[in-house]
C-alpha atoms as one frame of an Amber mdcrd trajectory, in Angstrom:
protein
 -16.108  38.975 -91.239 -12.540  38.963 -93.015 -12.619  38.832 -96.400 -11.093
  35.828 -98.586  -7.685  37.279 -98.751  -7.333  37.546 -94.709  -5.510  35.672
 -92.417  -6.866  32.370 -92.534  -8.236  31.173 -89.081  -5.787  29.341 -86.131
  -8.548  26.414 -86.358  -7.309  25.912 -90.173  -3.631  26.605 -89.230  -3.837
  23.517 -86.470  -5.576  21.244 -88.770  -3.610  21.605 -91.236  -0.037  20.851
 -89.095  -1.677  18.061 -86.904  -2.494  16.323 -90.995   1.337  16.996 -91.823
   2.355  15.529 -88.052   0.450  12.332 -89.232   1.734  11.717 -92.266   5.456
  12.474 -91.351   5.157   9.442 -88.365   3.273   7.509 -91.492   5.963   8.041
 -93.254   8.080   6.685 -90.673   6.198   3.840 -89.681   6.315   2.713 -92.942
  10.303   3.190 -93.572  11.195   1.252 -89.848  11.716  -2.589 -89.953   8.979
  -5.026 -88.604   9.213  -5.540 -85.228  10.875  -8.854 -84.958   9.160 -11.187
 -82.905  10.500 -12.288 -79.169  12.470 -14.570 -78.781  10.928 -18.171 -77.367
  11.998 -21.825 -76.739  10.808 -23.900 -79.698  11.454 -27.663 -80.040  14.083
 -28.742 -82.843  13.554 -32.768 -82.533  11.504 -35.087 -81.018  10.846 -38.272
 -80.106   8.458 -40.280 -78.740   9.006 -42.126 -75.701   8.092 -45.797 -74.845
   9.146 -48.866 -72.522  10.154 -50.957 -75.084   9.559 -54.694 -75.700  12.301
 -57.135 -74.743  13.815 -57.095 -77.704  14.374 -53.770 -78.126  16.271 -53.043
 -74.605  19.794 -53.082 -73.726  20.979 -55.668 -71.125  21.599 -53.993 -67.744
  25.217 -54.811 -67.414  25.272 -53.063 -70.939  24.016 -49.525 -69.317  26.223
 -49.793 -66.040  29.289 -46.763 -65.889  27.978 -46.513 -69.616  27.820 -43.420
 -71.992  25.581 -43.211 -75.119  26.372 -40.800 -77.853  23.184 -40.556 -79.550
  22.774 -38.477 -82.864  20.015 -36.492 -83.510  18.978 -34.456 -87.080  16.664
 -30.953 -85.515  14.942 -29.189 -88.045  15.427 -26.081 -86.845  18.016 -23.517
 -86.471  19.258 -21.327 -82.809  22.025 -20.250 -80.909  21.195 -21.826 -78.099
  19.854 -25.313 -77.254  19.040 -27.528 -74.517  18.030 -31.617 -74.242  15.026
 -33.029 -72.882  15.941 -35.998 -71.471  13.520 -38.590 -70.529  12.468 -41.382
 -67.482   8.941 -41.184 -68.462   8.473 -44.825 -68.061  11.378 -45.825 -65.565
  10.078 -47.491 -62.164  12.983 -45.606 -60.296  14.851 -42.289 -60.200  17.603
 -42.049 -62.873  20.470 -40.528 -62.567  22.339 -39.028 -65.627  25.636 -38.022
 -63.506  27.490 -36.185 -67.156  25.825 -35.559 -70.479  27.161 -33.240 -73.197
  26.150 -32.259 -77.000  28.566 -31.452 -80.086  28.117 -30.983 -83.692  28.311
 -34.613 -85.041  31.621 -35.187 -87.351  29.195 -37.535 -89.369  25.605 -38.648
 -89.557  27.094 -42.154 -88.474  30.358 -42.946 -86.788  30.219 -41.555 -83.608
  32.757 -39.183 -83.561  32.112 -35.048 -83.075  33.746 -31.438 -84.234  35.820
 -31.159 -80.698  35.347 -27.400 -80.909  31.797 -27.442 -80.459  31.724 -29.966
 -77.769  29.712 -28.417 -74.708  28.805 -29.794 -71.804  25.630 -29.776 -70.257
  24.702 -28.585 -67.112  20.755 -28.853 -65.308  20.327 -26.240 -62.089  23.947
 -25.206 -62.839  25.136 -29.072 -61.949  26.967 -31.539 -63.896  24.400 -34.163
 -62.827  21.020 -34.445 -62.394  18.388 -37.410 -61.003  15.104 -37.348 -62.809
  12.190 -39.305 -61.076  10.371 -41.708 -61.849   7.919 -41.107 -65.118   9.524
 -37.259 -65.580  11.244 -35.859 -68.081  13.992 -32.762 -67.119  14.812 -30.058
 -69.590  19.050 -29.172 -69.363  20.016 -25.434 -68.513  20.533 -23.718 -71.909
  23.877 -23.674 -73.749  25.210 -21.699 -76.556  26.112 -23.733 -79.609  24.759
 -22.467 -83.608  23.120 -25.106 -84.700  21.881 -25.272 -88.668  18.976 -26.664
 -89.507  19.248 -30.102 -90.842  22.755 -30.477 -88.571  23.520 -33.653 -87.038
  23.791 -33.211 -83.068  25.249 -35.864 -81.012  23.824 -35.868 -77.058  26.171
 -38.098 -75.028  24.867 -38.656 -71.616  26.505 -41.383 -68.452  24.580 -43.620
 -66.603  26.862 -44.876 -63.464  23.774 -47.531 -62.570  21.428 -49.205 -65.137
  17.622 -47.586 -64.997  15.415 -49.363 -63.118  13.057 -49.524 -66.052  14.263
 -48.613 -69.504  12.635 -45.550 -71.427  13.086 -45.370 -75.275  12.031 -45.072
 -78.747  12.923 -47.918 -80.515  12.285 -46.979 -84.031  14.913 -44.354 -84.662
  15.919 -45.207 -87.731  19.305 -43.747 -86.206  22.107 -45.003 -84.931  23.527
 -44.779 -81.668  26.812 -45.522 -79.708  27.221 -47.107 -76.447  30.897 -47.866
 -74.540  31.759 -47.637 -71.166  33.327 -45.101 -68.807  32.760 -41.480 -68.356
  33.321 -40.655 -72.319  30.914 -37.899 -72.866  33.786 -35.676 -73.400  35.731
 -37.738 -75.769  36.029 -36.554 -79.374  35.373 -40.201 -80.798  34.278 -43.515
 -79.486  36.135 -46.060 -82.015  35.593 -49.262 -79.990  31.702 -48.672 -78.913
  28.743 -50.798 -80.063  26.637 -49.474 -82.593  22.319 -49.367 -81.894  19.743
 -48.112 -84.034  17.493 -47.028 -81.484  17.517 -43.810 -79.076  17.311 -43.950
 -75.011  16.627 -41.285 -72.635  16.634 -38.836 -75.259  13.223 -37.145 -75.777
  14.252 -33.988 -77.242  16.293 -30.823 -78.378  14.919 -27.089 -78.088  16.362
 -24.274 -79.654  16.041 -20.593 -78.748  14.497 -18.778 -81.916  13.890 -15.289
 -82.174  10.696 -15.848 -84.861   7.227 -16.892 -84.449   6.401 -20.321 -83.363
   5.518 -22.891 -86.096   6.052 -26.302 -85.190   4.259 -29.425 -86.895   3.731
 -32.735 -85.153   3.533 -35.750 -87.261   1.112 -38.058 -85.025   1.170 -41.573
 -85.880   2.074 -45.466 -85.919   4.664 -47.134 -87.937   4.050 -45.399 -91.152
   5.076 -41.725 -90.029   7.879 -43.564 -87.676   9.158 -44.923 -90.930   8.912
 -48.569 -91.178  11.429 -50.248 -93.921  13.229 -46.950 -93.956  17.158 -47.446
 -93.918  18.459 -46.406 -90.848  20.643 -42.812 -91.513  19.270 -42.215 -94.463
  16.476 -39.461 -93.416  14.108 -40.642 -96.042  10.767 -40.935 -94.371   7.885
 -38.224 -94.958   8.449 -36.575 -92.136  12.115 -35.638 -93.634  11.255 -34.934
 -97.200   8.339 -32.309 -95.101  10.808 -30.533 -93.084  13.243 -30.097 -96.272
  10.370 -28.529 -97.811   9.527 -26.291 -95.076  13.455 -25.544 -95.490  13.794
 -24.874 -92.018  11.250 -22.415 -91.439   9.639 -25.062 -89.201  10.229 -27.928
 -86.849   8.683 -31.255 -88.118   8.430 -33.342 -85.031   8.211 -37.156 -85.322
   6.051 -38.318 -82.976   5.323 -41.877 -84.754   5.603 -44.843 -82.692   5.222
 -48.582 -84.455   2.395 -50.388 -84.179   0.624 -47.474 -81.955  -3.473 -47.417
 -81.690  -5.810 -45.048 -81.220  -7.866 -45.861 -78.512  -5.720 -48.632 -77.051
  -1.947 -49.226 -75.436   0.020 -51.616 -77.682   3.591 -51.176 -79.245   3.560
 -47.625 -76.762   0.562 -45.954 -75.155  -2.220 -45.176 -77.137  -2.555 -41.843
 -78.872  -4.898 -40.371 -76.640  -2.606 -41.359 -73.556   0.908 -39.576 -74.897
  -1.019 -36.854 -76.513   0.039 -34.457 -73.877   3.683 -35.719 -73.577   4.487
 -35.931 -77.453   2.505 -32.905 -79.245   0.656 -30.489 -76.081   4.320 -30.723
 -74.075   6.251 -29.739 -77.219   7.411 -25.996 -77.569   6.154 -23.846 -80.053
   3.802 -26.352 -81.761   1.148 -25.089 -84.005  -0.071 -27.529 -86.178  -0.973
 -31.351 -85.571  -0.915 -34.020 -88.606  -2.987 -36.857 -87.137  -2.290 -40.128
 -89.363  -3.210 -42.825 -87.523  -5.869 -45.516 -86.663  -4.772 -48.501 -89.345
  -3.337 -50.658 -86.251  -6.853 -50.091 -84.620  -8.534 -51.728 -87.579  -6.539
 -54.503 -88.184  -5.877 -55.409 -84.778  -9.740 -55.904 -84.136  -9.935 -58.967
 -86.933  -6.574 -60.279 -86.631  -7.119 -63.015 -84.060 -10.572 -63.860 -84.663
 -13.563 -62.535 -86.701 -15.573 -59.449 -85.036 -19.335 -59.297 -84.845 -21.317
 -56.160 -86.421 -21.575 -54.523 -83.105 -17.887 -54.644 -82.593 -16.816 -53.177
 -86.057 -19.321 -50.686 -85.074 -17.850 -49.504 -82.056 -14.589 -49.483 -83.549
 -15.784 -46.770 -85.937 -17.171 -44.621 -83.577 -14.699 -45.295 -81.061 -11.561
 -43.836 -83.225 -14.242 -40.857 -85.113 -14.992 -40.005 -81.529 -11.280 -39.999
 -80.226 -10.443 -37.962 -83.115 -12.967 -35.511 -82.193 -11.498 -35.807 -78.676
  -7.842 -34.834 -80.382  -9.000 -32.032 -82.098 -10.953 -30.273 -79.305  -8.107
 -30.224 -77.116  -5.610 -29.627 -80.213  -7.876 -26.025 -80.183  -7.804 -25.411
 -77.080  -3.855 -25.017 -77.064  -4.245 -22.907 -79.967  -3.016 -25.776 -82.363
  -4.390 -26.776 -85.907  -5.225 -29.911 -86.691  -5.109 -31.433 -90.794  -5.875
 -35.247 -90.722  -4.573 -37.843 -93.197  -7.088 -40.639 -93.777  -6.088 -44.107
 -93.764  -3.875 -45.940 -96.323  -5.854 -48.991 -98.174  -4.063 -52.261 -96.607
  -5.927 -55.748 -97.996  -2.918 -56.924 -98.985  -1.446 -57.120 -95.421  -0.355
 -60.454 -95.168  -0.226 -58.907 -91.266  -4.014 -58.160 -90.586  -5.253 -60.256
 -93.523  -8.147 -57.459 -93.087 -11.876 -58.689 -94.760 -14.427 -56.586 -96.512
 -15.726 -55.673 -93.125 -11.769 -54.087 -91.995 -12.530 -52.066 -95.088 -15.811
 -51.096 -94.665 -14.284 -49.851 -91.208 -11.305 -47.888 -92.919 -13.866 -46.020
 -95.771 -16.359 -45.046 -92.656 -13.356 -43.712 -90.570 -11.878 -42.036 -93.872
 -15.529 -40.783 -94.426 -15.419 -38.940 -91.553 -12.335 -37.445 -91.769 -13.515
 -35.821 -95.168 -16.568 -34.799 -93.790 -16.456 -30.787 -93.579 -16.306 -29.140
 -90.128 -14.570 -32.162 -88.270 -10.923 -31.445 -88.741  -9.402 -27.825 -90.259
  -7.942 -29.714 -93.267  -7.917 -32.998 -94.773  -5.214 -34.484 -96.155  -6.266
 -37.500 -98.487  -3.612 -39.889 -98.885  -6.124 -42.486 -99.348  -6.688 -41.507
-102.700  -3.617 -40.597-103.238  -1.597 -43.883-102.606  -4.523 -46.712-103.527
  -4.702 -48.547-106.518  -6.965 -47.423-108.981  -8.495 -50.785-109.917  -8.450
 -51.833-106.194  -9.434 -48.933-103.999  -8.553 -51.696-100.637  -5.021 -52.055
-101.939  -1.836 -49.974-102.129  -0.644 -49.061-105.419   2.119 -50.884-106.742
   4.617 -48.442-107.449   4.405 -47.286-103.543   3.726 -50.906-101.630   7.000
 -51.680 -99.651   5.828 -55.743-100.324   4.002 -56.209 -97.016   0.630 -54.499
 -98.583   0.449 -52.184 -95.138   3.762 -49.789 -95.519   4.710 -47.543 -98.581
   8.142 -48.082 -99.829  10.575 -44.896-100.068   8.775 -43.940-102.994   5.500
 -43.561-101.283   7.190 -41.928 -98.344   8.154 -39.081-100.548   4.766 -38.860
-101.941   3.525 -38.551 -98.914   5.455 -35.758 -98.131   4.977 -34.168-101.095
   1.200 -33.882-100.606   1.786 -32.670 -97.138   0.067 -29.093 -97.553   2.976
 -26.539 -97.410   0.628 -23.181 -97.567  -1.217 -24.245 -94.580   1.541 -25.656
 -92.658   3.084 -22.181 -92.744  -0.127 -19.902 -91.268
């Protein structure tokens, strides 16, 4: 046996260099910069598409040897983009035969920064034919795009579609002349329209985790009464507070339902196209079902059974939304329904509001959505629980004004919105 002032034993020795090893590579770990995340398509802007009413759709001989500059706001910044455009509900192939995209000069005007004009390209072609109820994604491009820039996607149509695809509430405005022009640095002469065509989308590439929100809903998230270029609906005053860091996709349609086709296809029938077929989305804001209450009084009364069915009929869709929301890893935060008896619209009865607090009811209840998002309480008037409140009514009793827009977005739940 050695005695305490020996050589200490090559066990000891070894133990004690393998401890310094490990905390030199701590050491070093903990000085070396987070791994940055890959790099990953992620959707910018959005829009959901339609085949809109009569009203809302160019003439044919409008759309023959036609371009339309359209101008777009993404919420998200990249180096590189590329367009989604869109013949989801065209009854023939289209063919886009030249489409480009530029930094806009202006949000309104038409006109772009000629420097960062780029055309686009799809399997390396200048043209491309989508088919009938597709959509086609363009070949990547390299242009820096800011968050919060104005884009403008020009695209010519030799031929009219055979079926016009759009979303008509785009609070936007577009330009439309004739001729090849997608490469032209202004378009003085062409007609102005504040709706978009074709145009379902713009991706950036982003080298940062995924964190896209969809805003699902009807008029109210589409932004009803809003002026047209003046980016003032909730969905806007949400992405400025998520200050880029996040998409917010506007996936509102006007007068959408819940269970059933109306202004658009129901919820449950684009909910692949507009929030599971969007690139790096994870989180869902589900705000809708108003349109499915009113519409079931507004012609004639509705017996028990019906109002009933109604109820369970949206609570179970819901449920439907949500399961499938998990499945593709997404969360989902719900907004109950605003108070509307003063819609002059629905003229809604105690029963229509019996049908909203049930619905609403649900919606709070814990364990059916991951968070709830009350603007209920938030927007009704005190006295009058079934009304809006004053201060945010646009007039028509169903909408908020631009006040209650912004409130709306500022209740939208930033800390959870960011996980």
């Amino acid at each position: 046996m050695r005695d305490a002032g020996g050589p200490r034993p090559r066990r000891s020795r070894d133990h004690a260099r393998s401890i310094a090893r490990c905390a030199s590579a701590a050491a070093l770990l903990a000085a070396a910069p987070a791994t940055a995340a890959p790099c990953s398509w992620q959707a910018a802007w959005s829009s959901s598409q339609l085949a809109p009413a009569a009203d809302a759709q160019l003439e044919p001989e409008a759309l023959r040897d036609a371009t339309l500059r359209q101008i777009v706001r993404p919420s998200l910044a990249g180096q590189r983009v590329r367009v989604r455009f869109s013949n989801a509900f065209g009854r023939a192939p289209l063919v886009i035969d030249a489409a480009s995209i530029a930094q806009a000069a202006a949000p309104t005007g038409g006109a772009i920064r000629p420097a960062s004009l780029r055309a686009l390209r799809f399997a390396g072609r200048a043209a491309v034919t989508i088919p009938a109820g597709a959509e086609w994604v363009s070949d990547p491009t390299t242009l820096p795009v800011a968050a919060f820039d104005d884009l403008a996607v020009s695209l010519h149509l030799a031929d009219a579609p055979d079926g016009q695809t759009a979303h008509p509430g785009s609070r936007a405005t577009s330009y439309l002349t004739h001729g090849d022009r997608t490469g032209a640095a202004d378009l003085p002469d062409a007609r102005a329209v504040d709706r978009w065509y074709l145009l379902a989308g713009v991706e950036v590439e982003r080298c940062a985790a995924p964190g896209g929100v969809v805003a699902f809903g009807d008029s109210i998230t589409d932004g009803y009464g809003v002026k047209p270029n003046s980016y003032t609906r909730w969905t806007d005053v949400l992405a400025r507070r998520l200050g880029g860091r996040a998409a917010v996709l506007n996936a509102g349609i006007g007068g959408n339902r819940v269970l059933r086709d109306g202004l658009g296809p129901s919820a449950l029938a684009r909910l692949d196209r507009d929030v599971f077929g969007q690139a790096g989305v994870r989180h869902l804001i589900l705000f809708e079902g108003v349109n499915d209450i009113g519409m079931l009084t507004r012609d004639a009364p509705a017996d028990a059974a019906a109002h009933r069915a109604l109820v369970e009929g949206v609570t179970g869709a819901y449920a439907q939304i949500v399961a499938r929301a998990h499945a593709h890893g997404i969360t989902v935060h719900a907004a109950t329904i605003l108070p509307f008896a003063g819609s002059a619209y629905y003229h809604p009865g105690a029963e229509s509001e019996a049908d909203r607090r049930a619905i609403n009811d649900w919606i709070r209840a814990p364990g059916h959505v991951d968070g709830v998002i009350d603007l209920d309480r938030l927007l009704r008037d005190p006295a009058r629980p079934a009304y809006l409140a004053a201060r945010y009514d646009s007039g028509d009793g169903l909408h908020p004004n631009v006040g209650g827009y912004r409130a709306i977005g500022e209740a939208m739940p930033l800390a959870a919105l960011r996980r």
